[in-house]
């Protein structure tokens, strides 16, 4: 079966940066997504269109088709008092916040001092070229329910 819209794809993938460091990796046979629904980054999704089970491919995704370019305007220094007193804030900690378009984004704390906190609303992988080693494990038709929800359901049914 060929990868196309409304198919559920099981992938095995390894994601590395340009130094070859592994950033992310699927557990065997556990990563599923609904093709054509924007569940995965555009560069990877388009590279997979037309592939079939057993195909192995290397995909290089530029930031524009990945997690976006790094945008300095998304770095911001805000007063320390914007955070609750009891919250633990330190460089490197991450939290969810509402982004400019109302969607949830991951914000990373870059620096903390007594009065201010510097945060970065860029996706942690923004600005990076992403190198995927992908193996297509399985391709099947999406169920009506999956198409309606806009995402794949795991072998045990609903997983959300
Ligand atoms: Zn669902």
CSV table of C-alpha atoms and ligand atoms in Angstrom, one decimal:
chain,number,residue,atom,x,y,z
A,1,UNK,CA,0.0,0.0,0.0
A,2,UNK,CA,1.3,3.4,-0.9
A,3,UNK,CA,1.5,6.4,1.4
A,4,UNK,CA,-1.2,8.9,0.6
A,5,UNK,CA,-3.8,11.0,2.4
A,6,UNK,CA,-6.0,9.2,4.8
A,7,UNK,CA,-3.5,6.4,5.4
A,8,UNK,CA,-2.0,5.6,8.8
A,9,UNK,CA,1.7,5.1,8.7
A,10,UNK,CA,3.9,3.3,11.2
A,11,UNK,CA,7.4,4.6,11.1
A,12,UNK,CA,10.7,3.8,12.6
A,13,UNK,CA,12.9,6.9,12.6
A,14,UNK,CA,16.0,8.4,14.0
A,15,UNK,CA,16.5,12.2,14.0
A,16,UNK,CA,20.0,13.6,14.2
A,17,UNK,CA,21.5,17.0,14.0
A,18,UNK,CA,24.3,18.0,11.7
A,19,UNK,CA,26.9,16.7,14.1
A,20,UNK,CA,25.3,13.3,14.1
A,21,UNK,CA,23.9,13.6,17.6
A,22,UNK,CA,20.7,11.7,18.0
A,23,UNK,CA,17.9,14.2,19.0
A,24,UNK,CA,14.9,11.8,18.9
A,25,UNK,CA,14.2,8.3,18.0
A,26,UNK,CA,11.1,6.2,17.8
A,27,UNK,CA,10.7,3.0,19.7
A,28,UNK,CA,10.3,0.1,17.4
A,29,UNK,CA,6.9,0.1,15.7
A,30,UNK,CA,5.2,2.5,18.0
A,31,UNK,CA,5.2,5.7,16.1
A,32,UNK,CA,2.0,6.2,14.0
A,33,UNK,CA,0.6,9.2,12.3
A,34,UNK,CA,-2.2,10.1,9.9
A,35,UNK,CA,-0.8,11.1,6.6
A,36,UNK,CA,-1.9,14.4,5.1
A,37,UNK,CA,-3.2,15.8,8.4
A,38,UNK,CA,-0.2,17.8,9.4
A,39,UNK,CA,0.6,15.5,12.3
A,40,UNK,CA,4.3,15.6,11.4
A,41,UNK,CA,6.5,18.3,10.0
A,42,UNK,CA,5.8,19.2,6.4
A,43,UNK,CA,9.2,18.3,5.1
A,44,UNK,CA,9.0,14.8,6.4
A,45,UNK,CA,5.4,14.3,5.4
A,46,UNK,CA,6.0,15.3,1.7
A,47,UNK,CA,9.1,13.1,1.5
A,48,UNK,CA,7.0,10.1,2.6
A,49,UNK,CA,4.2,10.6,0.0
A,50,UNK,CA,4.3,7.7,-2.4
A,51,UNK,CA,6.5,5.4,-0.3
A,52,UNK,CA,5.5,1.9,0.7
A,53,UNK,CA,6.1,-0.5,3.6
A,54,UNK,CA,9.7,-1.6,3.8
A,55,UNK,CA,11.0,1.6,2.2
A,56,UNK,CA,14.0,3.2,3.9
A,57,UNK,CA,14.9,6.8,3.3
A,58,UNK,CA,17.1,9.6,4.5
A,59,UNK,CA,15.3,12.9,4.6
A,60,UNK,CA,17.0,16.2,5.2
A,61,UNK,CA,14.6,18.9,6.3
A,62,UNK,CA,15.4,22.6,6.3
A,63,UNK,CA,14.1,24.7,9.1
A,64,UNK,CA,11.4,26.3,6.8
A,65,UNK,CA,9.9,22.8,6.4
A,66,UNK,CA,10.6,21.7,9.9
A,67,UNK,CA,10.1,23.6,13.2
A,68,UNK,CA,10.6,27.0,11.6
A,69,UNK,CA,13.5,29.4,11.5
A,70,UNK,CA,14.9,30.8,14.7
A,71,UNK,CA,13.2,34.1,15.4
A,72,UNK,CA,15.0,36.6,17.7
A,73,UNK,CA,11.7,38.4,18.2
A,74,UNK,CA,10.5,35.4,20.1
A,75,UNK,CA,13.1,35.9,22.8
A,76,UNK,CA,11.8,38.1,25.5
A,77,UNK,CA,12.9,39.5,28.9
A,78,UNK,CA,10.0,39.7,31.3
A,79,UNK,CA,9.8,40.8,35.0
A,80,UNK,CA,10.4,38.0,37.4
A,81,UNK,CA,7.1,38.8,39.2
A,82,UNK,CA,5.2,37.5,36.2
A,83,UNK,CA,6.0,34.1,37.5
A,84,UNK,CA,4.3,32.7,40.6
A,85,UNK,CA,6.6,33.0,43.7
A,86,UNK,CA,6.7,29.3,44.3
A,87,UNK,CA,7.4,28.3,40.7
A,88,UNK,CA,10.9,26.9,40.1
A,89,UNK,CA,12.4,28.8,37.2
A,90,UNK,CA,15.9,28.1,36.1
A,91,UNK,CA,17.8,28.3,32.8
A,92,UNK,CA,16.7,25.3,30.7
A,93,UNK,CA,13.3,24.8,32.3
A,94,UNK,CA,10.4,24.7,29.8
A,95,UNK,CA,6.7,25.4,30.1
A,96,UNK,CA,3.7,25.7,27.9
A,97,UNK,CA,2.3,29.1,27.1
A,98,UNK,CA,-0.1,30.5,24.6
A,99,UNK,CA,1.5,31.6,21.4
A,100,UNK,CA,0.7,34.6,19.2
A,101,UNK,CA,-1.9,32.7,17.2
A,102,UNK,CA,-3.5,31.2,20.3
A,103,UNK,CA,-1.8,27.8,19.9
A,104,UNK,CA,0.2,26.3,22.8
A,105,UNK,CA,3.9,26.6,22.4
A,106,UNK,CA,6.9,25.4,24.4
A,107,UNK,CA,8.8,28.2,26.0
A,108,UNK,CA,12.3,27.7,27.2
A,109,UNK,CA,13.9,29.8,30.0
A,110,UNK,CA,17.3,31.0,28.9
A,111,UNK,CA,18.4,33.2,31.8
A,112,UNK,CA,17.1,34.1,35.3
A,113,UNK,CA,18.2,36.9,37.6
A,114,UNK,CA,16.6,38.6,40.6
A,115,UNK,CA,14.4,40.9,38.6
A,116,UNK,CA,14.0,39.4,35.1
A,117,UNK,CA,13.6,36.2,33.3
A,118,UNK,CA,14.6,35.8,29.7
A,119,UNK,CA,12.5,33.3,27.8
A,120,UNK,CA,12.6,31.9,24.2
A,121,UNK,CA,9.4,31.0,22.5
A,122,UNK,CA,11.2,29.4,19.5
A,123,UNK,CA,10.6,25.6,19.2
A,124,UNK,CA,13.7,23.9,20.7
A,125,UNK,CA,14.5,22.6,17.2
A,126,UNK,CA,13.8,25.9,15.3
A,127,UNK,CA,16.5,26.9,13.0
A,128,UNK,CA,18.0,23.5,12.8
A,129,UNK,CA,18.5,21.3,9.8
A,130,UNK,CA,16.9,17.9,10.7
A,131,UNK,CA,18.3,14.7,9.4
A,132,UNK,CA,15.9,11.7,9.5
A,133,UNK,CA,16.6,8.1,8.9
A,134,UNK,CA,13.2,6.6,8.3
A,135,UNK,CA,11.9,3.1,7.7
A,136,UNK,CA,8.3,2.6,6.7
A,137,UNK,CA,7.0,-0.3,8.8
A,138,UNK,CA,3.4,-0.3,7.8
A,139,UNK,CA,0.8,1.5,5.8
A,140,UNK,CA,-2.9,1.0,6.3
A,141,UNK,CA,-6.2,2.8,5.7
A,142,UNK,CA,-7.3,5.2,8.4
A,143,UNK,CA,-10.5,4.3,10.1
A,144,UNK,CA,-13.4,6.7,9.8
A,145,UNK,CA,-12.9,7.7,13.4
A,146,UNK,CA,-9.2,8.5,12.8
A,147,UNK,CA,-10.1,10.6,9.8
A,148,UNK,CA,-12.7,12.4,11.8
A,149,UNK,CA,-10.2,13.1,14.7
A,150,UNK,CA,-7.4,14.0,12.4
A,151,UNK,CA,-4.8,11.7,14.0
A,152,UNK,CA,-3.9,8.0,14.2
A,153,UNK,CA,-5.1,5.7,17.0
A,154,UNK,CA,-2.7,3.1,18.4
A,155,UNK,CA,-3.1,-0.6,18.4
A,156,UNK,CA,-5.0,-0.4,21.7
A,157,UNK,CA,-7.5,2.0,20.2
A,158,UNK,CA,-7.8,5.5,21.6
A,159,UNK,CA,-4.7,6.8,23.2
A,160,UNK,CA,-5.6,10.4,24.0
B,1,LIG,ZN1,-8.8,10.3,18.3
